[in-house]
C-alpha cells in the first residue's frame, strides 16, 4: 500500500498518466447517512473527467471516521482501470461521469 496525504497528484496506469484530485471529503447527507470521499480523474492530455465515489469509512465502534482521509495510490490505479472497463473514455467529449466504487476501487 502506497499512501499519500496530498489532495491531488498524478498516477500512471498501463503506461498512461492520469491526474487525480480529491473532489469531496466525507460528509453527512441526513440524520444517520454519510457520503464517502469522491476523487476526480482525468487523462493528462484530455479534459474529460470521471468522479469515483467511495463508501464512507467507519471506525470499529460504528461511528464515521471524520478525519481527513489518506489516499492509497494503489486503490486509485485500480479505480482508473475499473472505470475504464465500465465505459469511461477519457479521450471523448462530454459531461463528467460519476461512478460508485467499493473501498478497493472495483
Short mmCIF file of N, CA and C in Angstrom, two decimals:
data_model
loop_
_atom_site.label_atom_id
_atom_site.label_comp_id
_atom_site.label_asym_id
_atom_site.label_seq_id
_atom_site.Cartn_x
_atom_site.Cartn_y
_atom_site.Cartn_z
N UNK A 1 0.84 -1.18 0.00
CA UNK A 1 0.00 0.00 0.00
C UNK A 1 0.88 1.24 0.00
N UNK A 2 0.51 2.17 -0.84
CA UNK A 2 1.27 3.38 -1.02
C UNK A 2 0.36 4.57 -0.71
N UNK A 3 0.41 5.08 0.53
CA UNK A 3 -0.49 6.15 0.96
C UNK A 3 0.14 7.52 0.75
N UNK A 4 -0.74 8.52 0.55
CA UNK A 4 -0.30 9.90 0.48
C UNK A 4 -1.34 10.77 1.18
N UNK A 5 -0.89 11.89 1.72
CA UNK A 5 -1.79 12.87 2.33
C UNK A 5 -2.11 14.01 1.38
N UNK A 6 -1.59 13.96 0.17
CA UNK A 6 -1.82 15.01 -0.81
C UNK A 6 -3.28 14.98 -1.27
N UNK A 7 -3.78 16.13 -1.74
CA UNK A 7 -5.15 16.19 -2.22
C UNK A 7 -5.23 16.14 -3.74
N UNK A 8 -4.09 16.08 -4.40
CA UNK A 8 -4.05 15.94 -5.86
C UNK A 8 -2.69 15.39 -6.27
N UNK A 9 -2.64 14.85 -7.47
CA UNK A 9 -1.38 14.30 -7.95
C UNK A 9 -1.57 13.59 -9.27
N UNK A 10 -0.58 12.81 -9.67
CA UNK A 10 -0.66 12.03 -10.90
C UNK A 10 -0.34 10.58 -10.58
N UNK A 11 -0.93 9.69 -11.37
CA UNK A 11 -0.64 8.26 -11.27
C UNK A 11 -0.45 7.73 -12.69
N UNK A 12 0.29 6.66 -12.80
CA UNK A 12 0.50 6.03 -14.10
C UNK A 12 -0.20 4.68 -14.10
N UNK A 13 -1.10 4.50 -15.08
CA UNK A 13 -1.87 3.27 -15.21
C UNK A 13 -1.70 2.76 -16.63
N UNK A 14 -1.13 1.58 -16.77
CA UNK A 14 -0.94 0.94 -18.08
C UNK A 14 -0.22 1.86 -19.06
N UNK A 15 0.78 2.57 -18.58
CA UNK A 15 1.59 3.43 -19.45
C UNK A 15 1.01 4.80 -19.72
N UNK A 16 -0.17 5.10 -19.22
CA UNK A 16 -0.82 6.40 -19.41
C UNK A 16 -0.81 7.16 -18.09
N UNK A 17 -0.67 8.48 -18.16
CA UNK A 17 -0.65 9.31 -16.96
C UNK A 17 -2.01 9.95 -16.74
N UNK A 18 -2.53 9.79 -15.53
CA UNK A 18 -3.81 10.36 -15.14
C UNK A 18 -3.61 11.33 -13.98
N UNK A 19 -4.37 12.42 -14.01
CA UNK A 19 -4.34 13.41 -12.93
C UNK A 19 -5.53 13.11 -12.02
N UNK A 20 -5.29 13.09 -10.71
CA UNK A 20 -6.37 12.86 -9.76
C UNK A 20 -6.43 14.01 -8.77
N UNK A 21 -7.63 14.23 -8.23
CA UNK A 21 -7.84 15.30 -7.25
C UNK A 21 -9.01 14.91 -6.36
N UNK A 22 -8.86 15.14 -5.07
CA UNK A 22 -9.98 14.87 -4.16
C UNK A 22 -11.05 15.93 -4.41
N UNK A 23 -12.22 15.48 -4.81
CA UNK A 23 -13.32 16.40 -5.11
C UNK A 23 -14.13 16.68 -3.85
N UNK A 24 -14.24 15.67 -2.94
CA UNK A 24 -15.07 15.86 -1.76
C UNK A 24 -14.58 14.94 -0.64
N UNK A 25 -14.44 15.49 0.56
CA UNK A 25 -14.16 14.68 1.74
C UNK A 25 -15.49 14.10 2.25
N UNK A 26 -15.46 13.08 3.11
CA UNK A 26 -16.71 12.53 3.64
C UNK A 26 -17.58 13.61 4.28
N UNK A 27 -18.93 13.45 4.11
CA UNK A 27 -19.86 14.44 4.64
C UNK A 27 -21.20 13.80 4.98
N UNK A 28 -21.96 14.39 5.91
CA UNK A 28 -23.29 13.85 6.23
C UNK A 28 -24.31 14.23 5.17
N UNK A 29 -25.26 13.34 4.92
CA UNK A 29 -26.34 13.61 3.96
C UNK A 29 -27.69 13.26 4.56
N UNK A 30 -27.84 13.38 5.83
CA UNK A 30 -29.08 13.06 6.52
C UNK A 30 -28.77 12.82 7.98
N UNK A 31 -29.76 12.27 8.68
CA UNK A 31 -29.56 12.06 10.11
C UNK A 31 -28.49 11.02 10.41
N UNK A 32 -28.56 9.88 9.76
CA UNK A 32 -27.59 8.81 10.05
C UNK A 32 -26.88 8.32 8.81
N UNK A 33 -26.91 9.08 7.73
CA UNK A 33 -26.28 8.66 6.49
C UNK A 33 -25.11 9.56 6.15
N UNK A 34 -24.11 8.96 5.51
CA UNK A 34 -22.90 9.68 5.14
C UNK A 34 -22.50 9.34 3.72
N UNK A 35 -21.92 10.32 3.03
CA UNK A 35 -21.29 10.08 1.74
C UNK A 35 -19.80 10.00 1.97
N UNK A 36 -19.15 9.09 1.27
CA UNK A 36 -17.72 8.95 1.40
C UNK A 36 -16.97 9.93 0.53
N UNK A 37 -15.69 9.72 0.44
CA UNK A 37 -14.81 10.59 -0.34
C UNK A 37 -15.07 10.42 -1.83
N UNK A 38 -14.92 11.50 -2.60
CA UNK A 38 -15.05 11.46 -4.05
C UNK A 38 -13.74 11.96 -4.66
N UNK A 39 -13.24 11.22 -5.65
CA UNK A 39 -11.99 11.57 -6.31
C UNK A 39 -12.26 11.75 -7.80
N UNK A 40 -11.73 12.83 -8.35
CA UNK A 40 -11.89 13.15 -9.77
C UNK A 40 -10.65 12.70 -10.53
N UNK A 41 -10.85 12.08 -11.69
CA UNK A 41 -9.75 11.62 -12.54
C UNK A 41 -9.90 12.22 -13.92
N UNK A 42 -8.77 12.48 -14.57
CA UNK A 42 -8.77 12.82 -16.00
C UNK A 42 -7.41 12.43 -16.57
N UNK A 43 -7.41 12.13 -17.86
CA UNK A 43 -6.16 11.83 -18.56
C UNK A 43 -5.37 13.13 -18.66
N UNK A 44 -4.07 13.03 -18.57
CA UNK A 44 -3.22 14.22 -18.56
C UNK A 44 -3.38 15.06 -19.82
N UNK A 45 -3.68 14.43 -20.95
CA UNK A 45 -3.76 15.15 -22.22
C UNK A 45 -5.18 15.51 -22.64
N UNK A 46 -6.19 15.10 -21.88
CA UNK A 46 -7.58 15.33 -22.26
C UNK A 46 -8.34 16.00 -21.12
N UNK A 47 -9.53 16.53 -21.41
CA UNK A 47 -10.31 17.27 -20.42
C UNK A 47 -11.43 16.46 -19.77
N UNK A 48 -11.84 15.36 -20.37
CA UNK A 48 -12.99 14.59 -19.85
C UNK A 48 -12.68 14.03 -18.49
N UNK A 49 -13.56 14.27 -17.52
CA UNK A 49 -13.34 13.83 -16.15
C UNK A 49 -14.29 12.72 -15.76
N UNK A 50 -13.84 11.94 -14.79
CA UNK A 50 -14.67 10.92 -14.16
C UNK A 50 -14.53 11.09 -12.65
N UNK A 51 -15.63 10.97 -11.94
CA UNK A 51 -15.61 11.09 -10.49
C UNK A 51 -15.96 9.73 -9.89
N UNK A 52 -15.07 9.22 -9.06
CA UNK A 52 -15.30 7.96 -8.36
C UNK A 52 -15.71 8.27 -6.93
N UNK A 53 -16.86 7.73 -6.52
CA UNK A 53 -17.36 7.96 -5.17
C UNK A 53 -17.16 6.70 -4.34
N UNK A 54 -16.38 6.84 -3.28
CA UNK A 54 -16.05 5.72 -2.40
C UNK A 54 -17.03 5.66 -1.24
N UNK A 55 -17.22 4.49 -0.64
CA UNK A 55 -18.12 4.40 0.52
C UNK A 55 -17.51 5.07 1.75
N UNK A 56 -18.36 5.42 2.69
CA UNK A 56 -17.91 6.04 3.94
C UNK A 56 -17.07 5.06 4.74
N UNK A 57 -16.02 5.56 5.36
CA UNK A 57 -15.16 4.74 6.22
C UNK A 57 -15.66 4.87 7.65
N UNK A 58 -15.93 3.72 8.28
CA UNK A 58 -16.42 3.72 9.66
C UNK A 58 -15.36 3.14 10.59
N UNK A 59 -15.37 3.62 11.82
CA UNK A 59 -14.47 3.09 12.85
C UNK A 59 -15.01 1.77 13.37
N UNK A 60 -14.20 1.00 14.09
CA UNK A 60 -14.67 -0.29 14.61
C UNK A 60 -15.91 -0.19 15.51
N UNK A 61 -16.11 0.94 16.17
CA UNK A 61 -17.29 1.08 17.04
C UNK A 61 -18.54 1.51 16.27
N UNK A 62 -18.44 1.69 14.97
CA UNK A 62 -19.59 2.00 14.13
C UNK A 62 -19.79 3.48 13.85
N UNK A 63 -18.98 4.34 14.44
CA UNK A 63 -19.11 5.77 14.17
C UNK A 63 -18.29 6.12 12.93
N UNK A 64 -18.71 7.15 12.20
CA UNK A 64 -17.97 7.53 10.99
C UNK A 64 -16.60 8.10 11.32
N UNK A 65 -15.64 7.81 10.46
CA UNK A 65 -14.29 8.33 10.62
C UNK A 65 -14.25 9.70 9.95
N UNK A 66 -14.21 10.76 10.76
CA UNK A 66 -14.29 12.12 10.25
C UNK A 66 -12.93 12.76 9.99
N UNK A 67 -11.87 12.02 10.20
CA UNK A 67 -10.54 12.56 9.95
C UNK A 67 -10.32 12.70 8.45
N UNK A 68 -9.38 13.59 8.08
CA UNK A 68 -9.04 13.73 6.67
C UNK A 68 -8.53 12.39 6.17
N UNK A 69 -9.07 11.95 5.05
CA UNK A 69 -8.76 10.63 4.53
C UNK A 69 -7.42 10.59 3.82
N UNK A 70 -6.63 9.56 4.12
CA UNK A 70 -5.40 9.33 3.37
C UNK A 70 -5.77 8.59 2.09
N UNK A 71 -5.04 8.83 1.05
CA UNK A 71 -5.35 8.25 -0.25
C UNK A 71 -4.33 7.15 -0.56
N UNK A 72 -4.84 5.96 -0.90
CA UNK A 72 -4.00 4.84 -1.28
C UNK A 72 -3.84 4.89 -2.80
N UNK A 73 -2.63 5.10 -3.27
CA UNK A 73 -2.39 5.24 -4.71
C UNK A 73 -2.66 3.96 -5.47
N UNK A 74 -2.48 2.79 -4.83
CA UNK A 74 -2.80 1.52 -5.48
C UNK A 74 -4.30 1.39 -5.72
N UNK A 75 -5.11 1.87 -4.78
CA UNK A 75 -6.57 1.86 -4.96
C UNK A 75 -6.96 2.81 -6.09
N UNK A 76 -6.28 3.95 -6.19
CA UNK A 76 -6.58 4.88 -7.29
C UNK A 76 -6.28 4.26 -8.65
N UNK A 77 -5.18 3.53 -8.75
CA UNK A 77 -4.85 2.86 -10.02
C UNK A 77 -5.90 1.81 -10.36
N UNK A 78 -6.33 1.06 -9.35
CA UNK A 78 -7.36 0.06 -9.55
C UNK A 78 -8.68 0.72 -9.96
N UNK A 79 -8.97 1.88 -9.39
CA UNK A 79 -10.19 2.61 -9.72
C UNK A 79 -10.18 3.05 -11.18
N UNK A 80 -9.06 3.58 -11.65
CA UNK A 80 -8.97 4.02 -13.05
C UNK A 80 -9.20 2.84 -13.99
N UNK A 81 -8.59 1.70 -13.68
CA UNK A 81 -8.81 0.52 -14.52
C UNK A 81 -10.29 0.11 -14.52
N UNK A 82 -10.93 0.17 -13.36
CA UNK A 82 -12.33 -0.23 -13.24
C UNK A 82 -13.27 0.70 -13.99
N UNK A 83 -13.03 2.01 -13.90
CA UNK A 83 -13.95 2.92 -14.58
C UNK A 83 -13.74 2.92 -16.09
N UNK A 84 -12.54 2.61 -16.53
CA UNK A 84 -12.33 2.44 -17.98
C UNK A 84 -13.05 1.19 -18.46
N UNK A 85 -12.99 0.11 -17.69
CA UNK A 85 -13.74 -1.10 -18.04
C UNK A 85 -15.25 -0.85 -18.04
N UNK A 86 -15.70 0.06 -17.17
CA UNK A 86 -17.12 0.36 -17.07
C UNK A 86 -17.61 1.26 -18.20
N UNK A 87 -16.70 1.77 -19.03
CA UNK A 87 -17.13 2.53 -20.19
C UNK A 87 -16.66 3.96 -20.28
N UNK A 88 -15.83 4.41 -19.35
CA UNK A 88 -15.33 5.79 -19.42
C UNK A 88 -14.25 5.88 -20.49
N UNK A 89 -14.41 6.82 -21.40
CA UNK A 89 -13.42 7.08 -22.44
C UNK A 89 -12.83 8.46 -22.19
N UNK A 90 -11.61 8.53 -21.63
CA UNK A 90 -11.05 9.84 -21.28
C UNK A 90 -10.78 10.75 -22.48
N UNK A 91 -10.70 10.18 -23.68
CA UNK A 91 -10.43 10.99 -24.87
C UNK A 91 -11.70 11.55 -25.49
N UNK A 92 -12.87 11.13 -25.01
CA UNK A 92 -14.11 11.61 -25.60
C UNK A 92 -14.50 12.96 -24.99
N UNK A 93 -15.53 13.57 -25.54
CA UNK A 93 -16.03 14.84 -25.03
C UNK A 93 -17.33 14.59 -24.30
N UNK A 94 -17.67 15.49 -23.40
CA UNK A 94 -18.95 15.37 -22.71
C UNK A 94 -18.86 15.77 -21.26
N UNK A 95 -19.94 15.47 -20.54
CA UNK A 95 -20.04 15.84 -19.13
C UNK A 95 -19.20 14.91 -18.27
N UNK A 96 -19.05 15.32 -17.03
CA UNK A 96 -18.36 14.49 -16.04
C UNK A 96 -19.18 13.23 -15.81
N UNK A 97 -18.51 12.09 -15.71
CA UNK A 97 -19.17 10.81 -15.50
C UNK A 97 -18.92 10.38 -14.05
N UNK A 98 -19.99 9.97 -13.35
CA UNK A 98 -19.88 9.55 -11.96
C UNK A 98 -19.94 8.03 -11.85
N UNK A 99 -19.08 7.48 -11.00
CA UNK A 99 -19.04 6.04 -10.75
C UNK A 99 -19.02 5.79 -9.24
N UNK A 100 -19.79 4.82 -8.79
CA UNK A 100 -19.71 4.37 -7.40
C UNK A 100 -18.81 3.16 -7.37
N UNK A 101 -17.80 3.21 -6.52
CA UNK A 101 -16.86 2.10 -6.41
C UNK A 101 -16.80 1.64 -4.95
N UNK A 102 -16.25 0.45 -4.73
CA UNK A 102 -16.09 -0.03 -3.36
C UNK A 102 -14.76 0.48 -2.80
N UNK A 103 -14.45 0.09 -1.59
CA UNK A 103 -13.25 0.60 -0.91
C UNK A 103 -11.97 0.20 -1.62
N UNK A 104 -12.00 -0.88 -2.43
CA UNK A 104 -10.83 -1.33 -3.17
C UNK A 104 -10.74 -0.74 -4.56
N UNK A 105 -11.75 0.04 -4.95
CA UNK A 105 -11.72 0.69 -6.25
C UNK A 105 -12.35 -0.12 -7.36
N UNK A 106 -13.06 -1.18 -7.03
CA UNK A 106 -13.71 -2.01 -8.06
C UNK A 106 -15.13 -1.53 -8.34
#
